Amino acid sequence: MPEAGTVTKVFARPRSLTDKHFTYCPGCDHGLLTRIIAGAIDKLGVQERTVIIAPVGCAVFAYEWFRCDGIQAAHGRAVAVATGLKRANPHLIVISYQGDGDLAAIGTAETVHAANRGEAVTVIFVNNQIYGMTGGQMAPTTLAGQRATSCPEGRDVRTMGYPLPVAEMIATLAAPAYVTRQSLHDPRHVAQATKAVEKALRYQVEGVGYSLVEVLATCPTGWKMPPAVAHQHVADVATGTFPLGDLVDRG
Amino acid sequence: MPNGKVVVDRERCKGCGLCVGVCPFGVLELSATYNSSGYPVVAVAHPEKCTGCALCALTCPDVALEVYRERAVAGPKVGSSAESPTEHR
Amino acid sequence: MADRQLMTGNEAMAEGAIRAGCRAYFGYPITPQNEILEYMAVHLPKVGGAFLQAESEVAAINMCYGAAAAGVRTMTSSSSPGVSLKMEGISYLAGADLPCVILNVARGGPGLGNIAPAQGDYFQATKGGGHGDYRLIVLAPSTAQEAAELAGLAFDLSDQYRVPALILADGMLGQMMEPVALPAQRDPASLPPKPWALTGAKGREPNYIASFALDPTVLRDLNLRRQARYREIEAREVRWEETATEDAEVLLVAYGTMGRIAKTVVRRGRDEGVKVGLLRPITLWPFPYAPLRALAERVRAVLTVELSAGQMWEDVRLAVEGRCPTPFYGEMGGVVPTPSEILREVKRHA
Ligand SMILES: Cc1ncc(C[n+]2csc(CCOP(=O)(O)OP(=O)(O)O)c2C)c(N)n1
Ligand code: SF4
Ligand code: SF4
Ligand code: SF4
Ligand SMILES: [Mg+2]
């Protein structure tokens, strides 16, 4: 028990992060989510078993931010790489970190089939409703009417399709152990998302199976919104299209 | 009232202002000083008001904040910091 | 005592791979290589290996990328259209310096083509196929026996140089049933360690695997180091077979199934008193330029025979460099020339 007047650290940098600075834009939720994942790795004590798979997208450097083994995957193929790693060495804790263009457009087949096989990996799905890295083009998750550089008049769902409900789609499958959609737009939701990431990782450690944690995230640069306004937009608008909560929990 | 202390890693801060918005006590303000990357850096304008609740650190996308608390009693007072996965007691 | 079994070329490659310590296989059905996938489905789990039928060739090669990164000997197999789909993944493997074995039991093309034997994938195998400055070690077996042996060699070379290796076969070799003296079983635990592999950062700094480097000078230097390894492979790993070359006046150059047929041509030609010999490249990359050049000094003509419009022919001409005429005889679309047809062609140049 500390003595009266003891100074204690109540928030410290997770041990599973390296000292490298994130390359994200100011206020980008990618950074926040990276910190949450590192915290979950710390909490579960699996830093020495974990492999982080970085996608092609703004998170392409993700493998360098964790004090864990890491690998960079081709665009959309991260979860196939995860499958190879986990099948080759089931002792590894494998985290596939993917954006919405990566996971829900070019990598749709890999996403669906890894989930359907119940690969014992953790998929973190950053749904920022845009292609951040390539300069703000339309993503499969771009909201109806939302402007992007490749739909300057806004997404017309009649010709460009509807925002893809990934968590709902994956939740229709029999194999996934945990499917959830979370958000980071305020501290309460950050705390909930933290618990969801921890649970997903714990399910892998305990051998329960495949998890998908979809996270509604901001792209202040692509959305052309200040970071705080972008968080408000998630709360007011994005959650309307993408409702939050657990969809599957077979733990 | 427990006394908190927030420490800014000036080189990591990108001046996004998210911490300023979530601090319940108006401790933080965006300053006109810049770090070596050219980002404006957040300033601890009213350190005496800090409770050490760590909401700011929970929100910071660049892990630029560390929070300390001077405690008379053991255990954090604010729920959200207890939910921080990186809390070390 | 050698373990002798009657098996097809496809089965020989699969068994050769398992005996070489392959413990992770990912594939997708396509004729004429389905027997490899099916053989692995039955036999790989028996030795504790991971077998998975992937959702596509794209997924399969990226699963190999993951398994290779984990430090496990891994393989995928396919046929021409499927190998085209793997090209991005192969480029990533090359860029990340990951060992992996890829089997292409090639078929007639382009496009869907047909399932008959063809050698139209030579350029794709030896000159790139995917993007960027990279090379694959390319091995071309001509019998089931050699297929089993080259499967093992492919793993050894790929591990040693951290360069992906491709075995270029065709449907005829894949389906042909022959007795094979199988190589010995090797225990994966006895293979050289891979300190770069992703095994968990326990008691060491993290290992990172990527083909990515934003800084041009860094990426250039990575490329230069890779190129240096390629030069080393060219200097040390060229393999070929010569038949009746000592006094040959016409030298055939043919690989794989065509190499096998060309051997029959040499035998029949010699029976008829035609001084014909054969150089059969076993490594298509590195290509046996030097031995071919040496032979070109003393023959009347070097006749390339291929199941293509003349792809290896370009390497033959690079080797010969005008030292003698370099005629070409080929068929496409899955048509395989008979020994008599080829012998007629040989005689025109004798
Ligand atoms: C095969 C291939 N196609 C296209 C690209 C270009 N590209 C890079 S990132 C990206 C989109 C990334 O968007 P997303 O996955 O949503 O990630 P974000 O940057 O938004 O986090 C694309 C299309 C590529 N690198 N490879
Ligand atoms: S472009 Fe968008 S997603 Fe990418 S780092 Fe910037 S804010 Fe984040
Ligand atoms: S710890 Fe709490 S009170 Fe102190 S600056 Fe951060 S948010 Fe404000
Ligand atoms: S949230 Fe972090 S990066 Fe943003 S202003 Fe505050 S300390 Fe700086
Ligand atoms: Mg995106």
Coordinates of N, CA and C in Angstrom, one line a residue, chain A residues 48-227:
Chain A
E48 N 5.8 -11.6 -26.2 CA 6.9 -12.5 -26.8 C 6.3 -13.6 -27.7
R49 N 5.0 -13.6 -27.9 CA 4.4 -14.6 -28.8 C 3.7 -14.0 -30.0
T50 N 3.6 -12.7 -30.0 CA 2.7 -12.0 -30.9 C 3.4 -11.6 -32.2
V51 N 2.7 -11.8 -33.3 CA 3.1 -11.3 -34.6 C 2.1 -10.3 -35.1
I52 N 2.5 -9.1 -35.4 CA 1.6 -8.1 -36.0 C 1.7 -8.1 -37.5
I53 N 0.6 -8.1 -38.1 CA 0.6 -8.0 -39.6 C 0.1 -6.6 -40.0
A54 N 0.9 -5.9 -40.7 CA 0.6 -4.6 -41.2 C 0.0 -4.7 -42.6
P55 N -1.0 -3.9 -42.9 CA -1.7 -3.9 -44.2 C -1.0 -3.0 -45.1
V56 N -1.5 -2.9 -46.3 CA -1.2 -1.7 -47.2 C -2.3 -0.7 -46.9
G57 N -1.9 0.5 -46.5 CA -2.8 1.6 -46.1 C -2.0 2.5 -45.2
C58 N -2.7 3.4 -44.5 CA -1.9 4.3 -43.7 C -1.2 3.5 -42.5
A59 N -1.6 2.3 -42.2 CA -1.0 1.5 -41.2 C 0.1 0.7 -41.7
V60 N 0.6 1.0 -42.9 CA 1.7 0.1 -43.5 C 2.9 -0.1 -42.6
F61 N 3.1 0.9 -41.7 CA 4.3 0.8 -40.8 C 4.0 0.1 -39.5
A62 N 2.8 -0.3 -39.4 CA 2.3 -0.8 -38.0 C 3.3 -1.9 -37.5
Y63 N 3.9 -2.6 -38.3 CA 4.8 -3.7 -37.8 C 6.0 -3.1 -37.1
E64 N 6.3 -1.9 -37.3 CA 7.5 -1.3 -36.6 C 7.1 -0.6 -35.3
W65 N 5.8 -0.5 -35.0 CA 5.4 0.2 -33.7 C 5.3 -0.7 -32.5
F66 N 5.3 -2.0 -32.8 CA 5.1 -2.9 -31.7 C 6.4 -3.6 -31.4
R67 N 6.6 -3.8 -30.1 CA 7.8 -4.5 -29.7 C 7.6 -6.0 -29.8
C68 N 7.1 -6.4 -30.9 CA 6.7 -7.8 -31.2 C 7.2 -8.0 -32.6
D69 N 7.3 -9.3 -33.0 CA 7.6 -9.6 -34.4 C 6.5 -9.1 -35.3
G70 N 6.9 -8.7 -36.5 CA 6.0 -8.1 -37.4 C 6.3 -8.3 -38.8
I71 N 5.2 -8.2 -39.6 CA 5.3 -8.5 -41.1 C 4.4 -7.6 -41.8
Q72 N 4.8 -7.2 -43.0 CA 4.0 -6.3 -43.8 C 3.4 -7.2 -44.9
A73 N 2.1 -7.1 -45.2 CA 1.4 -7.9 -46.1 C 1.0 -7.2 -47.4
A74 N 0.7 -7.9 -48.5 CA 0.2 -7.3 -49.7 C -1.2 -6.8 -49.4
H75 N -1.6 -5.8 -50.2 CA -2.9 -5.1 -50.0 C -4.1 -6.1 -50.0
G76 N -4.7 -6.2 -48.9 CA -5.9 -7.1 -48.8 C -5.6 -8.5 -48.3
R77 N -4.3 -8.8 -48.2 CA -4.0 -10.3 -48.0 C -3.6 -10.5 -46.6
A78 N -3.7 -9.5 -45.7 CA -3.1 -9.7 -44.3 C -3.7 -10.9 -43.6
V79 N -5.0 -11.2 -43.8 CA -5.5 -12.3 -43.0 C -5.1 -13.7 -43.7
A80 N -4.8 -13.7 -44.9 CA -4.2 -14.9 -45.5 C -2.8 -15.1 -45.0
V81 N -2.1 -14.0 -44.8 CA -0.7 -14.1 -44.2 C -0.9 -14.6 -42.7
A82 N -1.9 -14.1 -42.1 CA -2.2 -14.5 -40.7 C -2.4 -16.0 -40.6
T83 N -3.2 -16.5 -41.6 CA -3.6 -17.9 -41.7 C -2.3 -18.7 -41.8
G84 N -1.4 -18.3 -42.7 CA -0.2 -19.0 -42.9 C 0.7 -19.1 -41.7
L85 N 0.8 -17.9 -41.0 CA 1.6 -17.9 -39.8 C 1.0 -18.8 -38.7
K86 N -0.3 -18.7 -38.5 CA -0.9 -19.4 -37.4 C -0.9 -20.9 -37.7
R87 N -1.2 -21.2 -38.9 CA -1.2 -22.7 -39.2 C 0.2 -23.3 -39.1
A88 N 1.2 -22.5 -39.5 CA 2.6 -23.0 -39.5 C 3.1 -23.1 -38.0
N89 N 2.6 -22.1 -37.2 CA 3.1 -22.1 -35.8 C 1.9 -21.7 -34.9
P90 N 1.1 -22.6 -34.5 CA -0.1 -22.3 -33.7 C 0.2 -21.6 -32.3
H91 N 1.4 -21.7 -31.9 CA 1.8 -21.1 -30.6 C 1.8 -19.5 -30.8
L92 N 1.9 -19.0 -32.0 CA 2.0 -17.6 -32.2 C 0.6 -16.9 -31.9
I93 N 0.6 -15.7 -31.4 CA -0.6 -14.9 -31.3 C -0.5 -13.9 -32.5
V94 N -1.5 -14.1 -33.4 CA -1.4 -13.4 -34.7 C -2.5 -12.3 -34.8
I95 N -2.1 -11.1 -35.0 CA -3.0 -10.0 -35.1 C -2.9 -9.4 -36.6
S96 N -4.0 -9.4 -37.2 CA -4.1 -8.9 -38.6 C -4.8 -7.5 -38.5
Y97 N -4.1 -6.4 -38.8 CA -4.5 -5.1 -38.7 C -4.8 -4.5 -40.1
Q98 N -6.1 -4.2 -40.4 CA -6.4 -3.9 -41.8 C -7.4 -2.7 -41.9
G99 N -7.2 -1.9 -42.9 CA -8.1 -0.8 -43.2 C -9.3 -1.3 -44.0
D100 N -10.2 -0.4 -44.3 CA -11.5 -0.8 -44.9 C -11.3 -1.1 -46.4
G101 N -10.4 -0.3 -47.1 CA -10.1 -0.7 -48.5 C -9.5 -2.0 -48.5
D102 N -8.5 -2.2 -47.6 CA -7.7 -3.5 -47.5 C -8.6 -4.7 -47.2
L103 N -9.4 -4.6 -46.2 CA -10.2 -5.8 -45.7 C -11.5 -6.0 -46.5
A104 N -12.1 -4.8 -46.8 CA -13.5 -4.9 -47.3 C -13.7 -4.7 -48.8
A105 N -12.6 -4.4 -49.5 CA -12.6 -4.2 -51.0 C -11.7 -5.3 -51.6
I106 N -10.4 -5.0 -51.7 CA -9.5 -5.9 -52.4 C -9.4 -7.2 -51.7
G107 N -9.5 -7.2 -50.3 CA -9.3 -8.4 -49.6 C -10.6 -9.1 -49.1
T108 N -11.7 -8.8 -49.8 CA -13.0 -9.4 -49.3 C -13.0 -10.9 -49.2
A109 N -12.5 -11.5 -50.3 CA -12.5 -13.0 -50.3 C -11.7 -13.6 -49.1
E110 N -10.5 -13.0 -48.9 CA -9.7 -13.5 -47.8 C -10.4 -13.3 -46.5
T111 N -11.0 -12.1 -46.3 CA -11.7 -11.8 -45.1 C -12.8 -12.8 -44.8
V112 N -13.6 -13.0 -45.8 CA -14.8 -13.9 -45.6 C -14.3 -15.4 -45.3
H113 N -13.3 -15.8 -46.0 CA -13.0 -17.2 -45.9 C -12.2 -17.5 -44.6
A114 N -11.3 -16.6 -44.2 CA -10.6 -16.7 -43.0 C -11.6 -16.8 -41.8
A115 N -12.6 -15.9 -41.9 CA -13.7 -15.9 -40.8 C -14.5 -17.2 -40.9
N116 N -14.8 -17.6 -42.1 CA -15.6 -18.8 -42.2 C -14.9 -20.1 -41.8
R117 N -13.6 -20.1 -41.9 CA -12.8 -21.2 -41.4 C -12.6 -21.1 -39.9
G118 N -12.9 -19.9 -39.3 CA -12.6 -19.7 -37.9 C -11.2 -19.7 -37.6
E119 N -10.4 -19.2 -38.5 CA -8.9 -19.1 -38.2 C -8.7 -18.5 -36.8
A120 N -7.8 -19.1 -36.1 CA -7.7 -18.7 -34.7 C -6.8 -17.4 -34.6
V121 N -7.2 -16.4 -35.2 CA -6.4 -15.1 -35.3 C -7.4 -14.0 -34.9
T122 N -6.7 -12.8 -34.6 CA -7.5 -11.6 -34.3 C -7.4 -10.6 -35.4
V123 N -8.6 -10.2 -35.9 CA -8.6 -9.3 -37.0 C -9.1 -7.9 -36.5
I124 N -8.3 -6.9 -36.6 CA -8.6 -5.6 -36.2 C -8.9 -4.8 -37.5
F125 N -10.2 -4.3 -37.6 CA -10.6 -3.7 -38.9 C -10.9 -2.3 -38.7
V126 N -10.1 -1.4 -39.3 CA -10.2 0.0 -39.1 C -11.1 0.6 -40.2
N127 N -12.3 0.9 -39.8 CA -13.3 1.4 -40.7 C -13.3 2.9 -40.6
N128 N -12.5 3.5 -41.4 CA -12.5 5.0 -41.4 C -13.3 5.6 -42.7
Q129 N -14.0 4.7 -43.3 CA -14.9 5.1 -44.4 C -14.2 5.8 -45.6
I130 N -12.9 5.5 -45.7 CA -12.2 6.2 -46.8 C -10.9 5.5 -47.1
Y131 N -10.3 5.7 -48.2 CA -8.9 5.3 -48.5 C -8.0 6.4 -48.0
G132 N -7.5 6.3 -46.9 CA -6.6 7.4 -46.3 C -5.3 7.5 -47.1
M133 N -4.6 6.4 -47.2 CA -3.3 6.5 -47.7 C -3.2 7.0 -49.2
T134 N -4.1 6.7 -50.0 CA -4.0 7.1 -51.4 C -4.7 8.4 -51.6
G135 N -5.1 9.1 -50.6 CA -5.5 10.5 -50.7 C -7.0 10.7 -50.7
G136 N -7.8 9.8 -50.1 CA -9.2 10.1 -49.7 C -10.2 9.7 -50.8
Q137 N -9.9 8.6 -51.5 CA -10.9 8.0 -52.4 C -12.0 7.3 -51.6
M138 N -13.1 7.0 -52.4 CA -14.2 6.2 -51.8 C -13.8 4.8 -51.4
A139 N -14.2 4.4 -50.2 CA -14.0 3.1 -49.7 C -15.3 2.3 -49.8
P140 N -15.3 1.0 -49.6 CA -16.5 0.2 -49.6 C -17.4 0.7 -48.5
T141 N -16.9 1.3 -47.4 CA -17.6 1.7 -46.2 C -18.0 3.2 -46.3
T142 N -17.6 3.9 -47.3 CA -18.0 5.3 -47.4 C -19.5 5.5 -47.2
L143 N -19.9 6.4 -46.4 CA -21.3 6.6 -46.1 C -22.1 7.1 -47.4
A144 N -23.3 6.8 -47.4 CA -24.2 7.3 -48.5 C -24.1 8.8 -48.5
G145 N -23.9 9.4 -49.7 CA -23.8 10.8 -49.8 C -22.5 11.4 -49.4
Q146 N -21.6 10.6 -48.7 CA -20.3 11.2 -48.3 C -19.4 11.5 -49.5
R147 N -18.8 12.6 -49.5 CA -17.9 13.0 -50.6 C -16.5 12.4 -50.4
A148 N -15.9 12.0 -51.5 CA -14.5 11.5 -51.4 C -14.0 11.9 -52.8
T149 N -12.7 11.8 -52.9 CA -12.0 12.4 -54.1 C -12.5 11.6 -55.4
S150 N -12.9 10.4 -55.2 CA -13.4 9.6 -56.4 C -14.9 9.6 -56.5
C151 N -15.6 10.3 -55.6 CA -17.0 10.5 -55.7 C -17.3 11.9 -55.2
P152 N -16.8 12.9 -56.0 CA -16.8 14.3 -55.5 C -18.2 14.8 -55.2
E153 N -19.2 14.2 -55.9 CA -20.6 14.7 -55.6 C -21.2 13.9 -54.4
G154 N -20.5 13.0 -53.8 CA -21.0 12.2 -52.8 C -21.3 10.8 -53.3
R155 N -21.3 9.8 -52.4 CA -21.5 8.4 -52.8 C -23.0 8.3 -53.2
D156 N -23.2 7.9 -54.4 CA -24.6 7.7 -54.9 C -24.8 6.1 -54.8
V157 N -25.6 5.7 -53.9 CA -25.7 4.3 -53.6 C -26.3 3.5 -54.8
R158 N -27.0 4.3 -55.7 CA -27.6 3.6 -56.9 C -26.6 3.0 -57.8
T159 N -25.4 3.8 -57.9 CA -24.4 3.3 -58.9 C -23.1 2.9 -58.2
M160 N -22.9 3.3 -56.9 CA -21.7 3.0 -56.2 C -21.9 2.0 -55.1
G161 N -23.1 1.5 -54.9 CA -23.3 0.6 -53.8 C -23.5 1.2 -52.5
Y162 N -23.8 0.4 -51.5 CA -24.1 0.9 -50.2 C -22.8 0.6 -49.3
P163 N -22.7 1.4 -48.2 CA -21.6 1.1 -47.3 C -21.7 -0.3 -46.8
L164 N -20.6 -1.0 -46.9 CA -20.6 -2.5 -46.7 C -20.6 -2.8 -45.2
P165 N -21.6 -3.5 -44.7 CA -21.7 -3.8 -43.3 C -20.9 -5.0 -42.9
V166 N -19.6 -4.9 -42.8 CA -18.7 -6.0 -42.6 C -19.0 -6.8 -41.4
A167 N -19.1 -6.2 -40.2 CA -19.3 -6.9 -39.0 C -20.6 -7.8 -39.1
E168 N -21.7 -7.1 -39.7 CA -23.0 -7.9 -39.8 C -22.8 -9.1 -40.8
M169 N -22.0 -8.9 -41.9 CA -21.8 -10.0 -42.8 C -21.1 -11.1 -42.2
I170 N -20.0 -10.8 -41.4 CA -19.2 -11.8 -40.8 C -20.0 -12.5 -39.7
A171 N -20.9 -11.7 -39.1 CA -21.7 -12.3 -38.0 C -22.7 -13.4 -38.5
T172 N -22.9 -13.4 -39.8 CA -23.8 -14.5 -40.3 C -23.2 -15.8 -40.4
L173 N -21.8 -15.8 -40.2 CA -21.1 -17.1 -40.4 C -21.1 -17.9 -39.1
A174 N -20.9 -19.2 -39.2 CA -21.0 -20.1 -38.0 C -19.7 -20.1 -37.2
A175 N -18.6 -19.8 -37.8 CA -17.3 -20.1 -37.1 C -16.8 -19.0 -36.2
P176 N -17.0 -17.7 -36.5 CA -16.4 -16.7 -35.7 C -16.8 -16.8 -34.2
A177 N -15.7 -16.6 -33.4 CA -16.0 -16.6 -31.9 C -16.5 -15.3 -31.4
Y178 N -16.0 -14.2 -32.0 CA -16.4 -12.9 -31.5 C -16.4 -11.9 -32.6
V179 N -17.5 -11.2 -32.8 CA -17.6 -10.2 -33.8 C -18.2 -9.0 -33.2
T180 N -17.6 -7.8 -33.3 CA -18.1 -6.7 -32.6 C -17.7 -5.4 -33.4
R181 N -18.5 -4.4 -33.2 CA -18.2 -3.1 -33.8 C -18.0 -2.0 -32.7
Q182 N -16.9 -1.3 -32.7 CA -16.6 -0.4 -31.6 C -16.3 1.0 -32.2
S183 N -16.1 1.9 -31.3 CA -15.8 3.3 -31.8 C -14.8 3.9 -30.8
L184 N -14.2 5.0 -31.2 CA -13.2 5.6 -30.4 C -13.5 7.1 -30.2
H185 N -14.8 7.5 -30.4 CA -15.1 8.9 -30.4 C -15.1 9.6 -29.1
D186 N -15.1 8.9 -28.0 CA -15.0 9.6 -26.7 C -14.4 8.6 -25.7
P187 N -13.9 9.1 -24.5 CA -13.2 8.2 -23.6 C -14.0 7.0 -23.2
R188 N -15.4 7.1 -23.1 CA -16.2 5.9 -22.7 C -16.1 4.9 -23.8
H189 N -16.2 5.3 -25.1 CA -16.1 4.3 -26.2 C -14.7 3.8 -26.3
V190 N -13.7 4.6 -26.0 CA -12.3 4.1 -26.0 C -12.1 3.0 -25.0
A191 N -12.7 3.2 -23.8 CA -12.6 2.2 -22.8 C -13.4 0.9 -23.3
Q192 N -14.5 1.0 -23.9 CA -15.2 -0.2 -24.4 C -14.4 -0.9 -25.5
A193 N -13.9 -0.1 -26.4 CA -13.1 -0.7 -27.5 C -11.9 -1.4 -26.9
T194 N -11.3 -0.8 -25.9 CA -10.2 -1.5 -25.2 C -10.6 -2.8 -24.7
K195 N -11.7 -2.9 -24.1 CA -12.2 -4.2 -23.6 C -12.5 -5.2 -24.7
A196 N -13.0 -4.7 -25.8 CA -13.3 -5.6 -26.9 C -12.0 -6.1 -27.5
V197 N -11.0 -5.3 -27.7 CA -9.7 -5.8 -28.2 C -9.1 -6.8 -27.3
E198 N -9.2 -6.5 -26.0 CA -8.7 -7.5 -25.0 C -9.4 -8.8 -25.1
K199 N -10.7 -8.7 -25.2 CA -11.5 -10.0 -25.3 C -11.1 -10.8 -26.6
A200 N -11.0 -10.0 -27.7 CA -10.7 -10.7 -28.9 C -9.3 -11.4 -28.8
L201 N -8.4 -10.7 -28.2 CA -7.0 -11.3 -28.1 C -7.1 -12.5 -27.1
R202 N -7.8 -12.3 -26.0 CA -7.9 -13.4 -25.0 C -8.5 -14.6 -25.6
Y203 N -9.5 -14.4 -26.5 CA -10.1 -15.6 -27.2 C -9.1 -16.3 -28.0
Q204 N -8.1 -15.6 -28.6 CA -7.1 -16.3 -29.3 C -6.2 -17.0 -28.4
V205 N -5.8 -16.4 -27.3 CA -4.9 -17.0 -26.3 C -5.5 -18.2 -25.8
E206 N -6.8 -18.2 -25.5 CA -7.5 -19.3 -24.9 C -8.0 -20.3 -25.9
G207 N -7.7 -20.1 -27.2 CA -8.1 -21.0 -28.3 C -9.5 -21.0 -28.6
V208 N -10.3 -20.0 -28.2 CA -11.7 -19.9 -28.6 C -11.9 -19.8 -30.1
G209 N -11.1 -18.9 -30.7 CA -11.2 -18.9 -32.1 C -11.0 -17.5 -32.7
Y210 N -11.6 -17.3 -33.9 CA -11.5 -16.1 -34.7 C -12.3 -15.0 -34.1
S211 N -11.7 -13.8 -34.2 CA -12.4 -12.6 -33.8 C -12.2 -11.5 -34.8
L212 N -13.3 -10.7 -35.0 CA -13.2 -9.5 -35.8 C -13.6 -8.3 -34.9
V213 N -12.7 -7.4 -34.7 CA -13.1 -6.1 -34.0 C -13.1 -5.0 -35.1
E214 N -14.3 -4.7 -35.5 CA -14.5 -3.5 -36.4 C -14.5 -2.3 -35.6
V215 N -13.6 -1.3 -36.0 CA -13.5 -0.1 -35.2 C -13.9 1.1 -36.1
L216 N -14.9 1.9 -35.7 CA -15.2 3.1 -36.5 C -14.1 4.1 -36.1
A217 N -13.4 4.6 -37.1 CA -12.3 5.4 -36.8 C -12.4 6.7 -37.7
T218 N -11.6 7.7 -37.3 CA -11.6 8.9 -38.1 C -10.5 9.0 -39.1
C219 N -10.7 9.8 -40.1 CA -9.6 10.2 -41.0 C -9.7 11.7 -41.1
P220 N -9.2 12.4 -40.1 CA -9.4 13.9 -40.2 C -9.0 14.5 -41.5
T221 N -7.9 14.0 -42.0 CA -7.3 14.5 -43.3 C -8.2 14.2 -44.5
G222 N -8.6 13.0 -44.6 CA -9.5 12.6 -45.8 C -10.9 13.2 -45.7
W223 N -11.3 13.3 -44.4 CA -12.7 13.8 -44.2 C -12.7 15.3 -44.3
K224 N -11.5 15.9 -44.2 CA -11.4 17.4 -44.1 C -12.1 18.0 -42.9
M225 N -11.9 17.3 -41.8 CA -12.5 17.8 -40.5 C -11.4 17.8 -39.4
P226 N -11.5 18.8 -38.5 CA -10.6 18.8 -37.4 C -10.9 17.6 -36.6
P227 N -9.9 17.0 -35.9 CA -10.0 15.8 -35.2 C -11.3 15.7 -34.2

